[in-house]
Amino acid sequence: MFELLVTLVERVGIIVTIAFILTRFHFFRNMFYQDQLNRKQQLTAIVFFGSFGIIGTYTGLSLSTESLQFNRWATDLTTEEALANSRVIGIVIAGLLGGPKVGIGAGLIAGLHRFTLGGFTAIACGIATIIAGILASLFHKKNKRIKLRSAFLIGALAETIQMLIIVLVARPVEQAWALVNIIGVPMIVANGMGTVLVLLVIKSVLREEEKASAMQAQKTLRIADMTLAHLQSGLHINSADAVCRIIHNELKTSAVSITNKTEILAHVGLGHDHHQKEKPIQTQITLDAIKRGEILIANPDSIHCSVEGCPLGAAVIAPLKQRGETIGTLKFYFQSENDLTNVNIELIKGLSSMMSHQLEVAHADRAYQLAKDAEIKALQAQISPHFLFNTLNTIVSLIRLNPAKARKMLVSLSHFLRQNLSATTQEVTTLEQELKHVKAYLALNKERFYDKLNVNYTIEKDILSHHIPPLTLQPIVENAITHGFKDKESNCNLEIVMKKQREVIYISIEDNGKGMSKAAAAKIHQAPIDSETGSGLALYNVNRRLSMMFGQHASLHVTSSIESGTKIHFTLPYEEVRKQWIS
C-alpha cells in the first residue's frame, strides 16, 4: 500500500508540473479574474479541465485483480483490470474554480473517456467522475479563495465517493472489494494531496499577479501625482508631451502617444521619427476608439503604420474623456502582441481613467475660476457711472473753492478704484482692507450728501486681520446709500459693526432708510430680483460667495420693514478662518 501511495504521488507530480506550465497561458490566468465566465470561456474551460482529467487517467496504474500486479502506465483494460489514477484532481479543480457547468462538463468528458477504456470498474468510475464535478462545484466561490485544507478534504472526499460507488456498482463484488482494499487509501490520500498541490500552483499565480498589480497601482498613483500639474491646463501639445515623457520614463514603455480627436499631440519612444506631433492621426483603429469611446487593442494587421519597418507591432488605445465625451486617446505601443499582458491592459485602463478625471477636475476648476471672475466683474459693474460722474464733478468744483478737500476726495477715489481693480486678482482680502474700501466709498458720498450722512463705526481691531472675500462689505453699504437713503433729505444714519461674538465674528450694516417689505427682505439675497430700482444682483453675489467659502451659516440675514430701515448681518467662523488663512 505504501509503495502504491509513493508511486501515485510521483504521478501526481506530473499533473502538478503540467498545471504549472498551463498557468503560463493567458486563458488559464484570465479565468482566475473572471467573476463569471461567458459561454465561450465556459466551453474552453470544460475542454481544458476535461483533458486535464484524461491526462490524470493515462498517468494512472492499471491493476489486475487476479494477479494483483500493477502495470506502470494505463492502456486498454481487460475485464479483470482497474485503474489507480489522479483523474479526480482535474475535475475537482474544474468544479472549484469554474462552478457547476465547468465541473459537470469536465466530469462528463473525463468520465466518458474512462468508460471507453473498459475494465470491470468502467461504469462505476465514469459515474464517480461526474459526481466529483458536481461535488466540487458545490464548494465553488467567485473569488477563488479556497483554503488548502478544504481543497484536500474535497479531493479526498471525491475519491472516497468513487471507492464507495465501485463497491456498489462494480461486479463481481469480490473483485471490487479487493480493489478498494488495495487502492482505496493511497488514492484518497494522493488525490487529496494532488488537489492541494495544484491549488498551491494556482495561488502562486494569483499572488504573482496581485503583486504585479500592486506595483502597477503604486506606479499609477505616482504618475497621477507627477502629471497633475501638467493636465491642470488642459489637453494640448505641451501638457501631452510632458505627460508622455513621465509615463515613458516611469513604465519603460516601447512608446507612448496622446492624441486629440484629429491629430497627434505627443509621441515619445520608438517610432518618434514618423509618429510626429501635430500630424493627423494615422490609424483607423485610433479613430474607432475615439468614435466608440472604448479601449481597443491593435495588432500588426490593424495598426497599418504607413512607414515600412516600423518597430511598433501592437498597441492598446484608451479613450480620454471629459464630461462624458471622448476628447482624445492615450496609446501604449508594444513591439509585439506577446508583450501585452492583463496587468498592462489594466494599468492602461487605470491611467486613462485617472487622466480623464484629472482633465475633468481641471475643466471644473477653470469653469469655477471663470464664474468667480464673472461674479467679481458683475460686482464691479454695479459701480454706478452716475456715482463716478457726480464724484468727479464734485472734485472739479472743489479744486478752486477747497483744494485740500478736493485732494482728499481724489485720494479716496483712487483707493476706491484700486480696491475694485485688485479684486479681480485676489481670492481673499482682510477685514481691514474691506473697511478701508468702505471708508473710501463713504468719504466720497459724504461730500455729496453734505451733512445729512452720519456713519457710526463699532470695530474691534483684533479681528481686522481675518479674511473675507473681496467686495463683500462695500456692495452692502452701497445698497444702503443708493436704495435706503434714496429721497431721504436728512438724518441718514449708517451703523457698521465688526466684533467678536463668542466663537464667531459678527458683522452688521444697518441704516435708517426707507426699508422694504418683509417678503422682499427674505428674497433679495437669495436670487436676483428684477425691479424698477435694481436687480439685487450685488447682494445675491455677496451671499453666494460667503456661503461657498464658509458654509451656509455665513450667509446674509436681512431684516427690514417699510420706513424702518434695513439691517444686514452675517457671521464668520473665528477659529475656522484663523486655521484656514493664518496658520
Coordinates of N, CA, C and O in Angstrom, one line a residue, residues 8 137 139 167 216 231 273 310 336 346 365 397 426 436 451 499 522 545 550 583:
L8 N 1.8 6.8 -6.8 CA 0.7 7.7 -7.1 C 1.1 9.2 -6.9 O 0.8 10.0 -7.7
S137 N -18.3 21.5 -7.4 CA -19.0 22.8 -7.8 C -19.8 23.3 -6.6 O -20.1 24.5 -6.6
F139 N -18.8 23.7 -3.7 CA -17.9 24.5 -2.9 C -17.3 25.6 -3.8 O -16.3 26.3 -3.3
V167 N -17.7 -0.1 -5.0 CA -18.2 -1.2 -4.2 C -19.7 -1.5 -4.6 O -20.2 -2.6 -4.7
Q216 N 1.9 48.1 -10.0 CA 1.4 48.9 -11.1 C 0.5 50.0 -10.5 O 0.5 51.2 -11.0
L231 N -1.7 68.6 -16.5 CA -3.0 68.4 -17.0 C -4.0 69.5 -16.5 O -5.1 69.6 -17.0
D273 N 10.3 59.1 -35.0 CA 10.7 59.8 -36.2 C 9.6 59.9 -37.2 O 9.7 60.9 -38.1
C310 N 8.3 49.8 -39.3 CA 8.0 50.4 -38.0 C 8.2 49.4 -36.9 O 7.7 48.3 -37.0
S336 N 5.5 43.7 -29.9 CA 4.7 42.6 -30.4 C 3.6 42.3 -29.5 O 3.5 42.8 -28.3
E346 N -4.8 46.5 -17.7 CA -5.5 47.1 -16.6 C -4.8 48.4 -16.2 O -5.4 49.3 -15.8
D365 N -12.3 73.3 -12.5 CA -11.6 74.4 -11.8 C -11.5 75.7 -12.7 O -11.7 76.8 -12.2
S397 N -15.5 120.9 -8.9 CA -16.0 122.2 -8.3 C -15.2 122.6 -7.0 O -15.2 123.8 -6.6
Q426 N -7.5 88.9 -6.6 CA -7.5 88.4 -5.2 C -8.6 87.4 -5.0 O -9.7 87.6 -5.4
K436 N -11.3 99.7 4.8 CA -10.7 100.9 4.1 C -11.5 101.2 2.9 O -11.7 102.4 2.5
D451 N -24.0 117.3 5.0 CA -24.1 117.0 6.4 C -25.2 116.0 6.7 O -25.4 115.7 7.9
K499 N -17.3 92.8 15.3 CA -16.8 92.4 16.6 C -16.8 90.9 16.8 O -17.5 90.2 16.0
A522 N -36.7 88.9 2.6 CA -36.5 87.4 2.6 C -35.9 86.9 1.3 O -35.2 85.9 1.2
R545 N -21.0 84.0 -2.4 CA -19.5 83.8 -2.2 C -19.2 83.6 -0.7 O -18.4 82.8 -0.4
F550 N -17.4 79.8 3.4 CA -17.5 79.5 4.8 C -18.7 78.6 5.2 O -18.9 78.2 6.3
S583 N -2.6 80.2 9.6 CA -1.6 79.2 10.1 C -0.7 78.9 8.9 O -0.9 79.1 7.8

